[in-house]
Structures are given as C-alpha cells and as structure tokens.
Amino acid sequence: MRNLIISFFMIFIAVIQANSQSRCDKECLKELSRGVDFIQFIYTPLTMSEPFKSYYAGIKKLATIPEIEIGRKDIKVALIIPQNVIKSYSVVVSDSVFAYIFKRDVGSYIEIFYSGDESKDSLNSAIQRAKSAGFKYLIAPLTTNGLEIVNSDDYDDLIFYIPTINIKTVQNPNPNLFFGGIDYEAQIQKLLTKANHKITAFGDGSRVSDMLNNLVANNTNEPYIKNIEGSDIKLNFLKNNYKVKNSSIFLNTPLIKSALLSSQFRVFELTPHILLSTQLNYNSALISLTQSGDRKNMYIANSIMTPDSQLETLSAILGEKLDYDWVAYSTMIGMDFIYLNYINKSAKAIFKEEMQNNQIQYNINIMRAGNYGFYFDE
C-alpha cells in the first residue's frame, strides 16, 4: 500500500511539474526519486486540475485515510533528522508524523532537514535551514550528544520536542526543550517489585544496554552484571553459575539475544526466579522467538497505550507497529503536544499522556508473554 501511495504521488508531481504548476523544482524531484519524503509535498499548495483532484480523492479512499484539503497548512513542523546516527528510526519518526496528520485530518506543512550526524556544524546547519524557512516547532530525534547542541540559548525562540530522550538524563535543559523518552528507571523500579533479593543483569555492551545495566545497579544491591558482546555468542559461563541460579534476571539485551538467553537458562538448569525486561523487548516477535516454557515467568514493562484503532491502522499502512514501537508512539504524542499547545488549543487531545515539567508522563504496565501475544499481569 505504501509503495502504491508513493508511486501515485511521484506520477502526480511529475505531471504537474511538466505543466509548470508545481513548486517542486528538479532538485526537489531528485530527492523524491530517492524515496525520501512524500510528507512535505502532499501538503504543498498546488493548483490542481479536476482529473488530479479525483485521482487524489481515489487514492485516499483506497488507503482508508481521510481527504485533506490541498493548500491548508494548519500544522507547520520541521523534523531535524541525524539519519546516520538514528538510522532506521529516521523512517519511524517521519512515518509517525505522517500518520498523525492524517488522523487529525488537517492540512499540514512538514519538512525534513537532514543533518547526517550530530556534530555541532551539522546540527546547527540543519536547524538554521529550518529557522530560515520559517519553522518554529521542531521534532528532533536526537541522542544525548545531539542534545548538547540544541540545548543552547541561540535557539530559545524555537520549540524542540525530543522523542528519544527522557529529561532525567539531561542536566539543566532549557525551558524550550520538551522530552518524550521512556522513563527506563521507573520501569526498572516497577519490575523490581516482582523480583527477589538476588539480581542478575545481562547486556551486550551497547549504549542503551549499558544505561539499563547502570540503572539496575543503582537501584539494587550488588547485582551480578554480565555483557555478551558480538555475534559469536558463547554461553559456557552459565554452566554451574550460582550467581545466576534462582536470581531475578534483567534481560537488557536486544531481542535475539534475549530470546537465546531465555532458552539457555533451562538448558543449563539454572531455573531463574523470574525474567524481567524493560520496553526494550516489548515486541511481538518475542513470542515467536521463544518457547512457552522459557517465557512462563517473564515480565515486561510497557508504556505504550495505543489510543485508537484508526491511528494503529494508519501506522500499519506505513509499515509501523504503533503497539510496539515506543519512538513512533512518542513522536505522535509530541505532534499532539505541539498541536494542542501552540496551534489549536481548542482541539481535543488524542493521547492521554500529559506533559509535566517538560517531560511526557507515561503509565507503566507489567505485561506477560503468552502464546498469542502479551497480556496484562494481574
């Protein structure tokens, strides 16, 4: 479906370009031909002849998404994307914005400014381009490295929403910065209510894994922490490992390694007291990658509460699983925050989560992994 939508609009823009009715020049079309961003030009004001209007309405009906009045620019938001750093999340963020504006059924002008990396020169250049284009509201999926650049008085006239960072990890953020990152520490603390006194944590040496292991260490007493790095996974250290046996084990590892570890505890007859994971492993694929016996005592923290089926469907059309992707979820909440607080204060919120002290406040549910999916722990 997504390819169909892209193909339609590629043909649509190309034909109008030939008739000199489009604001998309040759360089713009070159970017579009790379499959980059069809968000921006869908909402760029165009002079449309009647045949194209009917094609536009037809594709919207086929995609089960609402009709948008061409020319309306109710939402004007820039995306600052360090694509070489966040990689696949670049698409997640842009697709989430796309799904949100269709859900709202409002005219929008969304432009993406790629920075490549998070160096000072690269980010400043992208932000300045957005600022020069008249954007005041920016969604920037950054790491803590990039945050140091935008947390500057030079940009105090702009509103930044950072979907990837929780304010707890930031020192002295400026008041124009708003955050939507998951509160991993709160998730770990809630998971610990299920644990016994003996704590183990596994990681893979990545930045996220090290952060989670540090949070486990800061909230427990002398946990056993072990990193399993690289693709050549050797688990002989589990044999007769009394530190792991009957412990509450945090799987602060990516999905594949978490699934492998959960099976090996049984192989080495370690019988964990309980298996625990944060949002990191809240993924539908976990069910197919693990045996029912291996996840019998598995508990996973989740802060995603999908508001309605239509938004879920819109995300699915674009290839995103809103139920399981917290970056997508956080990005949509950020769009809702900007729309409600700076653009249309009389509109009704889509999401229940609220912004408090510049940070989105998430509920945390403890989920169990069943045979057909996740369910709430009672």
Tab-separated table of C-alpha atoms in Angstrom:
chain	number	residue	atom	x	y	z
A	1	MET	CA	0.000	0.000	0.000
A	2	ARG	CA	2.775	2.422	0.892
A	3	ASN	CA	4.517	1.827	-2.445
A	4	LEU	CA	1.205	2.476	-4.197
A	5	ILE	CA	0.804	5.809	-2.431
A	6	ILE	CA	4.391	6.807	-3.213
A	7	SER	CA	4.029	5.798	-6.867
A	8	PHE	CA	0.825	7.767	-7.237
A	9	PHE	CA	2.275	10.954	-5.835
A	10	MET	CA	5.509	10.577	-7.792
A	11	ILE	CA	3.478	10.467	-11.033
A	12	PHE	CA	1.185	13.195	-9.756
A	13	ILE	CA	4.014	15.621	-9.001
A	14	ALA	CA	5.914	14.788	-12.178
A	15	VAL	CA	2.908	15.546	-14.410
A	16	ILE	CA	2.102	18.800	-12.670
A	17	GLN	CA	5.779	19.777	-12.863
A	18	ALA	CA	5.505	19.416	-16.640
A	19	ASN	CA	2.545	21.809	-16.597
A	20	SER	CA	4.574	24.315	-14.513
A	21	GLN	CA	2.026	24.220	-11.727
A	22	SER	CA	4.217	22.708	-9.008
A	23	ARG	CA	6.506	24.350	-6.504
A	24	CYS	CA	8.754	21.299	-6.578
A	25	ASP	CA	11.796	22.003	-8.783
A	26	LYS	CA	14.175	19.490	-10.415
A	27	GLU	CA	16.302	19.183	-7.312
A	28	CYS	CA	13.175	18.525	-5.269
A	29	LEU	CA	12.096	15.780	-7.675
A	30	LYS	CA	15.569	14.253	-7.497
A	31	GLU	CA	15.182	13.970	-3.727
A	32	LEU	CA	11.729	12.458	-4.095
A	33	SER	CA	13.014	9.917	-6.604
A	34	ARG	CA	15.315	8.579	-3.899
A	35	GLY	CA	12.234	7.615	-1.962
A	36	VAL	CA	12.932	10.157	0.758
A	37	ASP	CA	9.952	12.229	1.822
A	38	PHE	CA	6.496	12.325	0.376
A	39	ILE	CA	5.203	14.007	3.530
A	40	GLN	CA	6.206	17.519	2.561
A	41	PHE	CA	4.840	17.794	-0.953
A	42	ILE	CA	1.477	16.141	-0.320
A	43	TYR	CA	0.513	19.282	1.548
A	44	THR	CA	2.359	21.889	-0.541
A	45	PRO	CA	-0.248	24.212	-2.099
A	46	LEU	CA	-0.799	23.170	-5.703
A	47	THR	CA	-3.121	24.282	-8.478
A	48	MET	CA	-4.907	21.035	-9.260
A	49	SER	CA	-6.957	20.350	-12.351
A	50	GLU	CA	-10.167	18.362	-11.908
A	51	PRO	CA	-8.741	14.976	-13.072
A	52	PHE	CA	-5.979	15.143	-10.487
A	53	LYS	CA	-8.438	16.036	-7.760
A	54	SER	CA	-10.403	12.887	-8.483
A	55	TYR	CA	-7.203	10.775	-8.510
A	56	TYR	CA	-6.223	12.295	-5.163
A	57	ALA	CA	-9.613	11.501	-3.645
A	58	GLY	CA	-9.458	7.967	-5.037
A	59	ILE	CA	-6.078	7.153	-3.511
A	60	LYS	CA	-7.195	8.499	-0.143
A	61	LYS	CA	-10.272	6.284	-0.236
A	62	LEU	CA	-8.188	3.268	-1.217
A	63	ALA	CA	-5.779	3.892	1.643
A	64	THR	CA	-8.681	4.335	4.105
A	65	ILE	CA	-7.332	7.711	5.163
A	66	PRO	CA	-9.291	10.987	5.250
A	67	GLU	CA	-9.391	13.594	2.496
A	68	ILE	CA	-7.123	16.590	3.030
A	69	GLU	CA	-7.944	19.993	1.620
A	70	ILE	CA	-4.958	20.951	-0.516
A	71	GLY	CA	-3.472	24.295	0.492
A	72	ARG	CA	-4.355	24.182	4.181
A	73	LYS	CA	-1.333	24.481	6.441
A	74	ASP	CA	-2.804	24.051	9.918
A	75	ILE	CA	0.383	22.403	11.206
A	76	LYS	CA	3.848	23.597	10.245
A	77	VAL	CA	6.541	21.441	11.816
A	78	ALA	CA	10.154	20.698	10.893
A	79	LEU	CA	11.882	17.397	11.521
A	80	ILE	CA	15.598	17.533	12.323
A	81	ILE	CA	16.926	14.092	11.410
A	82	PRO	CA	20.526	12.908	12.092
A	83	GLN	CA	19.948	9.913	9.822
A	84	ASN	CA	23.448	8.454	10.129
A	85	VAL	CA	23.025	8.264	13.907
A	86	ILE	CA	19.444	7.095	14.413
A	87	LYS	CA	19.420	5.054	11.168
A	88	SER	CA	16.079	3.191	10.729
A	89	TYR	CA	14.381	5.435	13.271
A	90	SER	CA	14.572	8.217	10.667
A	91	VAL	CA	11.746	6.498	8.798
A	92	VAL	CA	9.885	5.655	12.008
A	93	VAL	CA	9.770	9.320	13.036
A	94	SER	CA	8.716	10.671	9.635
A	95	ASP	CA	6.083	7.965	9.123
A	96	SER	CA	4.671	8.635	12.592
A	97	VAL	CA	4.240	12.318	11.779
A	98	PHE	CA	2.555	11.345	8.517
A	99	ALA	CA	0.101	9.020	10.298
A	100	TYR	CA	-0.689	11.684	12.895
A	101	ILE	CA	-1.628	14.411	10.416
A	102	PHE	CA	-3.935	12.037	8.556
A	103	LYS	CA	-5.540	11.056	11.848
A	104	ARG	CA	-6.088	14.734	12.673
A	105	ASP	CA	-7.477	15.358	9.177
A	106	VAL	CA	-5.740	18.732	8.988
A	107	GLY	CA	-3.675	20.438	6.329
A	108	SER	CA	-0.009	20.323	7.188
A	109	TYR	CA	3.367	21.510	6.012
A	110	ILE	CA	6.057	19.115	7.190
A	111	GLU	CA	9.640	19.488	6.040
A	112	ILE	CA	12.574	17.251	6.884
A	113	PHE	CA	16.031	18.723	7.411
A	114	TYR	CA	18.717	16.056	7.410
A	115	SER	CA	21.861	16.731	9.401
A	116	GLY	CA	23.672	13.454	8.721
A	117	ASP	CA	25.375	13.267	12.103
A	118	GLU	CA	25.112	15.123	15.417
A	119	SER	CA	28.234	17.238	15.117
A	120	LYS	CA	27.876	20.890	16.050
A	121	ASP	CA	28.281	22.127	12.478
A	122	SER	CA	25.867	19.584	11.015
A	123	LEU	CA	23.058	20.108	13.528
A	124	ASN	CA	23.434	23.884	13.562
A	125	SER	CA	23.229	23.927	9.774
A	126	ALA	CA	20.023	21.846	9.735
A	127	ILE	CA	18.406	23.955	12.450
A	128	GLN	CA	19.359	27.211	10.768
A	129	ARG	CA	17.860	25.985	7.483
A	130	ALA	CA	14.621	25.161	9.295
A	131	LYS	CA	14.628	28.510	11.067
A	132	SER	CA	15.250	30.393	7.816
A	133	ALA	CA	12.309	28.547	6.259
A	134	GLY	CA	10.043	29.948	8.976
A	135	PHE	CA	9.679	26.893	11.208
A	136	LYS	CA	9.209	27.489	14.927
A	137	TYR	CA	8.313	23.972	16.023
A	138	LEU	CA	10.853	21.218	15.585
A	139	ILE	CA	10.803	17.492	16.303
A	140	ALA	CA	14.349	16.244	16.738
A	141	PRO	CA	15.030	12.551	17.478
A	142	LEU	CA	18.477	13.021	18.979
A	143	THR	CA	20.842	11.199	21.295
A	144	THR	CA	22.363	12.928	24.312
A	145	ASN	CA	25.265	14.025	22.087
A	146	GLY	CA	22.974	15.980	19.801
A	147	LEU	CA	21.023	17.365	22.727
A	148	GLU	CA	24.101	19.254	23.904
A	149	ILE	CA	23.960	21.242	20.664
A	150	VAL	CA	20.267	22.195	20.749
A	151	ASN	CA	20.312	22.961	24.474
A	152	SER	CA	21.567	26.436	23.677
A	153	ASP	CA	20.326	29.975	24.223
A	154	ASP	CA	20.865	30.511	20.488
A	155	TYR	CA	17.631	28.597	19.891
A	156	ASP	CA	15.461	29.879	22.718
A	157	ASP	CA	12.986	31.244	20.153
A	158	LEU	CA	12.261	27.707	18.885
A	159	ILE	CA	10.259	24.856	20.406
A	160	PHE	CA	12.026	21.489	20.341
A	161	TYR	CA	10.380	18.157	21.058
A	162	ILE	CA	12.890	15.336	21.601
A	163	PRO	CA	11.037	11.990	21.331
A	164	THR	CA	14.098	9.852	22.068
A	165	ILE	CA	15.349	11.262	25.389
A	166	ASN	CA	13.933	11.320	28.914
A	167	ILE	CA	14.537	14.509	30.871
A	168	LYS	CA	16.060	12.514	33.754
A	169	THR	CA	19.183	12.042	31.644
A	170	VAL	CA	19.573	15.781	30.936
A	171	GLN	CA	21.384	18.362	33.030
A	172	ASN	CA	19.906	21.865	33.070
A	173	PRO	CA	17.663	21.680	29.984
A	174	ASN	CA	16.410	24.969	28.583
A	175	PRO	CA	12.676	25.648	29.015
A	176	ASN	CA	12.044	25.489	25.249
A	177	LEU	CA	13.045	21.794	25.167
A	178	PHE	CA	10.367	19.134	25.690
A	179	PHE	CA	11.030	15.419	26.036
A	180	GLY	CA	9.170	12.227	25.219
A	181	GLY	CA	11.645	9.481	26.043
A	182	ILE	CA	10.622	6.419	28.061
A	183	ASP	CA	11.429	6.518	31.779
A	184	TYR	CA	13.529	3.366	31.942
A	185	GLU	CA	14.401	3.890	35.582
A	186	ALA	CA	10.724	3.963	36.555
A	187	GLN	CA	10.173	0.777	34.519
A	188	ILE	CA	13.054	-0.972	36.294
A	189	GLN	CA	11.777	0.121	39.687
A	190	LYS	CA	8.334	-1.271	38.923
A	191	LEU	CA	9.814	-4.546	37.634
A	192	LEU	CA	11.820	-4.860	40.850
A	193	THR	CA	8.562	-5.218	42.792
A	194	LYS	CA	8.361	-8.688	41.187
A	195	ALA	CA	11.971	-9.623	41.944
A	196	ASN	CA	13.645	-11.458	44.802
A	197	HIS	CA	16.783	-10.253	46.575
A	198	LYS	CA	19.177	-11.866	44.077
A	199	ILE	CA	19.595	-9.765	40.921
A	200	THR	CA	21.306	-10.541	37.607
A	201	ALA	CA	21.506	-8.268	34.563
A	202	PHE	CA	22.685	-9.178	31.069
A	203	GLY	CA	23.737	-6.656	28.447
A	204	ASP	CA	25.506	-6.536	25.090
A	205	GLY	CA	27.834	-3.580	25.593
A	206	SER	CA	25.712	-1.148	23.592
A	207	ARG	CA	24.922	2.355	24.799
A	208	VAL	CA	21.308	1.501	25.664
A	209	SER	CA	22.273	-1.766	27.347
A	210	ASP	CA	24.968	-0.108	29.461
A	211	MET	CA	22.496	2.563	30.508
A	212	LEU	CA	19.960	-0.072	31.604
A	213	ASN	CA	22.579	-2.104	33.460
A	214	ASN	CA	23.696	1.037	35.298
A	215	LEU	CA	20.101	1.744	36.297
A	216	VAL	CA	19.761	-1.812	37.638
A	217	ALA	CA	22.998	-1.362	39.598
A	218	ASN	CA	21.835	1.980	41.026
A	219	ASN	CA	18.520	0.534	42.194
A	220	THR	CA	19.696	-2.810	43.629
A	221	ASN	CA	22.309	-4.200	45.982
A	222	GLU	CA	25.374	-5.750	44.313
A	223	PRO	CA	23.775	-7.280	41.208
A	224	TYR	CA	25.657	-9.724	39.003
A	225	ILE	CA	26.110	-7.972	35.633
A	226	LYS	CA	27.425	-9.699	32.538
A	227	ASN	CA	27.857	-8.382	28.979
A	228	ILE	CA	27.541	-10.714	25.992
A	229	GLU	CA	29.118	-8.862	23.094
A	230	GLY	CA	29.486	-9.657	19.422
A	231	SER	CA	27.693	-12.136	17.191
A	232	ASP	CA	29.760	-15.154	18.294
A	233	ILE	CA	27.775	-15.863	21.435
A	234	LYS	CA	29.447	-18.179	23.924
A	235	LEU	CA	27.409	-19.044	26.988
A	236	ASN	CA	29.622	-21.619	28.701
A	237	PHE	CA	29.962	-19.237	31.616
A	238	LEU	CA	26.388	-20.190	32.540
A	239	LYS	CA	27.416	-23.725	33.500
A	240	ASN	CA	27.030	-24.148	37.276
A	241	ASN	CA	26.838	-20.355	37.648
A	242	TYR	CA	25.452	-19.980	41.156
A	243	LYS	CA	25.191	-16.204	40.712
A	244	VAL	CA	22.533	-16.682	38.046
A	245	LYS	CA	20.662	-19.638	39.528
A	246	ASN	CA	17.363	-18.673	41.171
A	247	SER	CA	18.018	-14.980	40.529
A	248	SER	CA	15.754	-12.299	39.092
A	249	ILE	CA	17.285	-11.723	35.671
A	250	PHE	CA	17.074	-8.465	33.743
A	251	LEU	CA	17.397	-9.056	30.007
A	252	ASN	CA	18.912	-5.713	28.969
A	253	THR	CA	19.815	-7.221	25.621
A	254	PRO	CA	18.343	-6.908	22.099
A	255	LEU	CA	15.501	-9.204	21.104
A	256	ILE	CA	17.526	-12.050	19.547
A	257	LYS	CA	19.964	-12.324	22.447
A	258	SER	CA	17.133	-12.081	24.961
A	259	ALA	CA	15.335	-14.985	23.264
A	260	LEU	CA	18.538	-17.045	23.183
A	261	LEU	CA	19.337	-16.376	26.828
A	262	SER	CA	15.836	-17.288	27.967
A	263	SER	CA	16.250	-20.748	26.435
A	264	GLN	CA	19.745	-21.346	27.744
A	265	PHE	CA	18.839	-20.864	31.386
A	266	ARG	CA	16.745	-24.013	31.111
A	267	VAL	CA	19.466	-25.850	29.190
A	268	PHE	CA	21.992	-25.127	31.947
A	269	GLU	CA	19.388	-25.977	34.640
A	270	LEU	CA	19.686	-22.579	36.303
A	271	THR	CA	15.931	-22.103	36.927
A	272	PRO	CA	15.680	-18.302	37.217
A	273	HIS	CA	13.317	-16.900	39.822
A	274	ILE	CA	11.927	-14.538	37.209
A	275	LEU	CA	12.849	-12.924	33.853
A	276	LEU	CA	12.454	-9.168	33.573
A	277	SER	CA	12.746	-6.659	30.735
A	278	THR	CA	12.003	-3.007	30.064
A	279	GLN	CA	10.415	-1.599	26.905
A	280	LEU	CA	13.488	-2.827	25.039
A	281	ASN	CA	11.991	-6.290	24.490
A	282	TYR	CA	8.311	-5.392	24.234
A	283	ASN	CA	7.998	-6.743	20.713
A	284	SER	CA	5.521	-9.154	19.145
A	285	ALA	CA	8.420	-11.127	17.643
A	286	LEU	CA	9.435	-12.212	21.142
A	287	ILE	CA	6.529	-14.675	21.153
A	288	SER	CA	7.695	-16.478	18.030
A	289	LEU	CA	11.345	-16.444	19.076
A	290	THR	CA	10.825	-18.083	22.475
A	291	GLN	CA	9.291	-21.286	23.809
A	292	SER	CA	6.266	-21.024	26.084
A	293	GLY	CA	8.177	-22.659	28.936
A	294	ASP	CA	11.030	-20.150	28.617
A	295	ARG	CA	8.724	-17.156	28.968
A	296	LYS	CA	6.493	-18.649	31.661
A	297	ASN	CA	7.974	-16.365	34.315
A	298	MET	CA	8.797	-13.445	32.026
A	299	TYR	CA	7.565	-9.945	32.889
A	300	ILE	CA	7.984	-6.943	30.603
A	301	ALA	CA	7.346	-3.262	31.332
A	302	ASN	CA	5.337	-1.355	28.733
A	303	SER	CA	4.389	2.318	28.460
A	304	ILE	CA	2.623	2.241	25.067
A	305	MET	CA	-1.146	2.702	25.278
A	306	THR	CA	-2.459	2.962	21.699
A	307	PRO	CA	-5.335	5.472	21.722
A	308	ASP	CA	-7.488	4.067	18.915
A	309	SER	CA	-7.627	1.555	16.082
A	310	GLN	CA	-7.616	4.180	13.313
A	311	LEU	CA	-4.210	5.520	14.327
A	312	GLU	CA	-2.993	1.948	14.584
A	313	THR	CA	-4.246	1.270	11.046
A	314	LEU	CA	-2.681	4.414	9.624
A	315	SER	CA	0.650	3.409	11.153
A	316	ALA	CA	0.322	-0.112	9.782
A	317	ILE	CA	-0.252	1.239	6.260
A	318	LEU	CA	3.139	2.915	6.559
A	319	GLY	CA	4.776	-0.243	7.878
A	320	GLU	CA	4.971	0.790	11.534
A	321	LYS	CA	3.726	-1.225	14.506
A	322	LEU	CA	2.500	1.518	16.802
A	323	ASP	CA	1.669	-1.015	19.530
A	324	TYR	CA	5.320	-1.948	19.905
A	325	ASP	CA	7.451	0.979	18.711
A	326	TRP	CA	7.858	3.494	21.504
A	327	VAL	CA	9.751	6.004	19.315
A	328	ALA	CA	6.789	6.113	16.924
A	329	TYR	CA	4.435	6.453	19.875
A	330	SER	CA	6.499	9.208	21.479
A	331	THR	CA	6.734	11.108	18.183
A	332	MET	CA	2.945	11.126	17.758
A	333	ILE	CA	2.498	12.343	21.330
A	334	GLY	CA	4.936	15.143	20.513
A	335	MET	CA	2.905	16.152	17.485
A	336	ASP	CA	-0.214	16.160	19.647
A	337	PHE	CA	1.546	18.307	22.252
A	338	ILE	CA	2.651	20.882	19.685
A	339	TYR	CA	-0.765	20.967	18.003
A	340	LEU	CA	-2.736	21.367	21.241
A	341	ASN	CA	-0.442	23.869	22.948
A	342	TYR	CA	0.739	26.080	20.098
A	343	ILE	CA	-1.573	25.657	17.116
A	344	ASN	CA	-5.131	24.768	18.115
A	345	LYS	CA	-5.739	24.996	21.855
A	346	SER	CA	-9.436	24.185	21.469
A	347	ALA	CA	-8.779	20.776	19.890
A	348	LYS	CA	-9.309	17.544	21.789
A	349	ALA	CA	-6.267	15.502	22.746
A	350	ILE	CA	-5.722	12.167	21.002
A	351	PHE	CA	-3.399	10.823	23.691
A	352	LYS	CA	-3.967	10.583	27.435
A	353	GLU	CA	-0.349	11.169	28.393
A	354	GLU	CA	0.364	14.651	29.714
A	355	MET	CA	3.400	16.905	29.649
A	356	GLN	CA	4.643	17.744	33.144
A	357	ASN	CA	7.792	19.761	33.761
A	358	ASN	CA	8.756	19.433	30.078
A	359	GLN	CA	8.525	15.623	30.079
A	360	ILE	CA	5.751	13.331	28.826
A	361	GLN	CA	4.467	11.257	31.743
A	362	TYR	CA	3.873	7.613	30.843
A	363	ASN	CA	1.930	4.957	32.670
A	364	ILE	CA	3.737	1.668	33.165
A	365	ASN	CA	2.002	-1.674	32.823
A	366	ILE	CA	3.629	-5.010	33.574
A	367	MET	CA	2.914	-7.435	30.743
A	368	ARG	CA	3.139	-11.219	30.486
A	369	ALA	CA	4.179	-13.005	27.302
A	370	GLY	CA	1.533	-15.604	26.412
A	371	ASN	CA	1.219	-17.989	23.496
A	372	TYR	CA	-0.569	-15.491	21.250
A	373	GLY	CA	0.720	-12.165	22.453
A	374	PHE	CA	1.095	-10.022	25.544
A	375	TYR	CA	-1.475	-9.654	28.290
A	376	PHE	CA	-1.691	-7.595	31.471
A	377	ASP	CA	-0.252	-9.064	34.636
A	378	GLU	CA	-2.933	-9.327	37.276
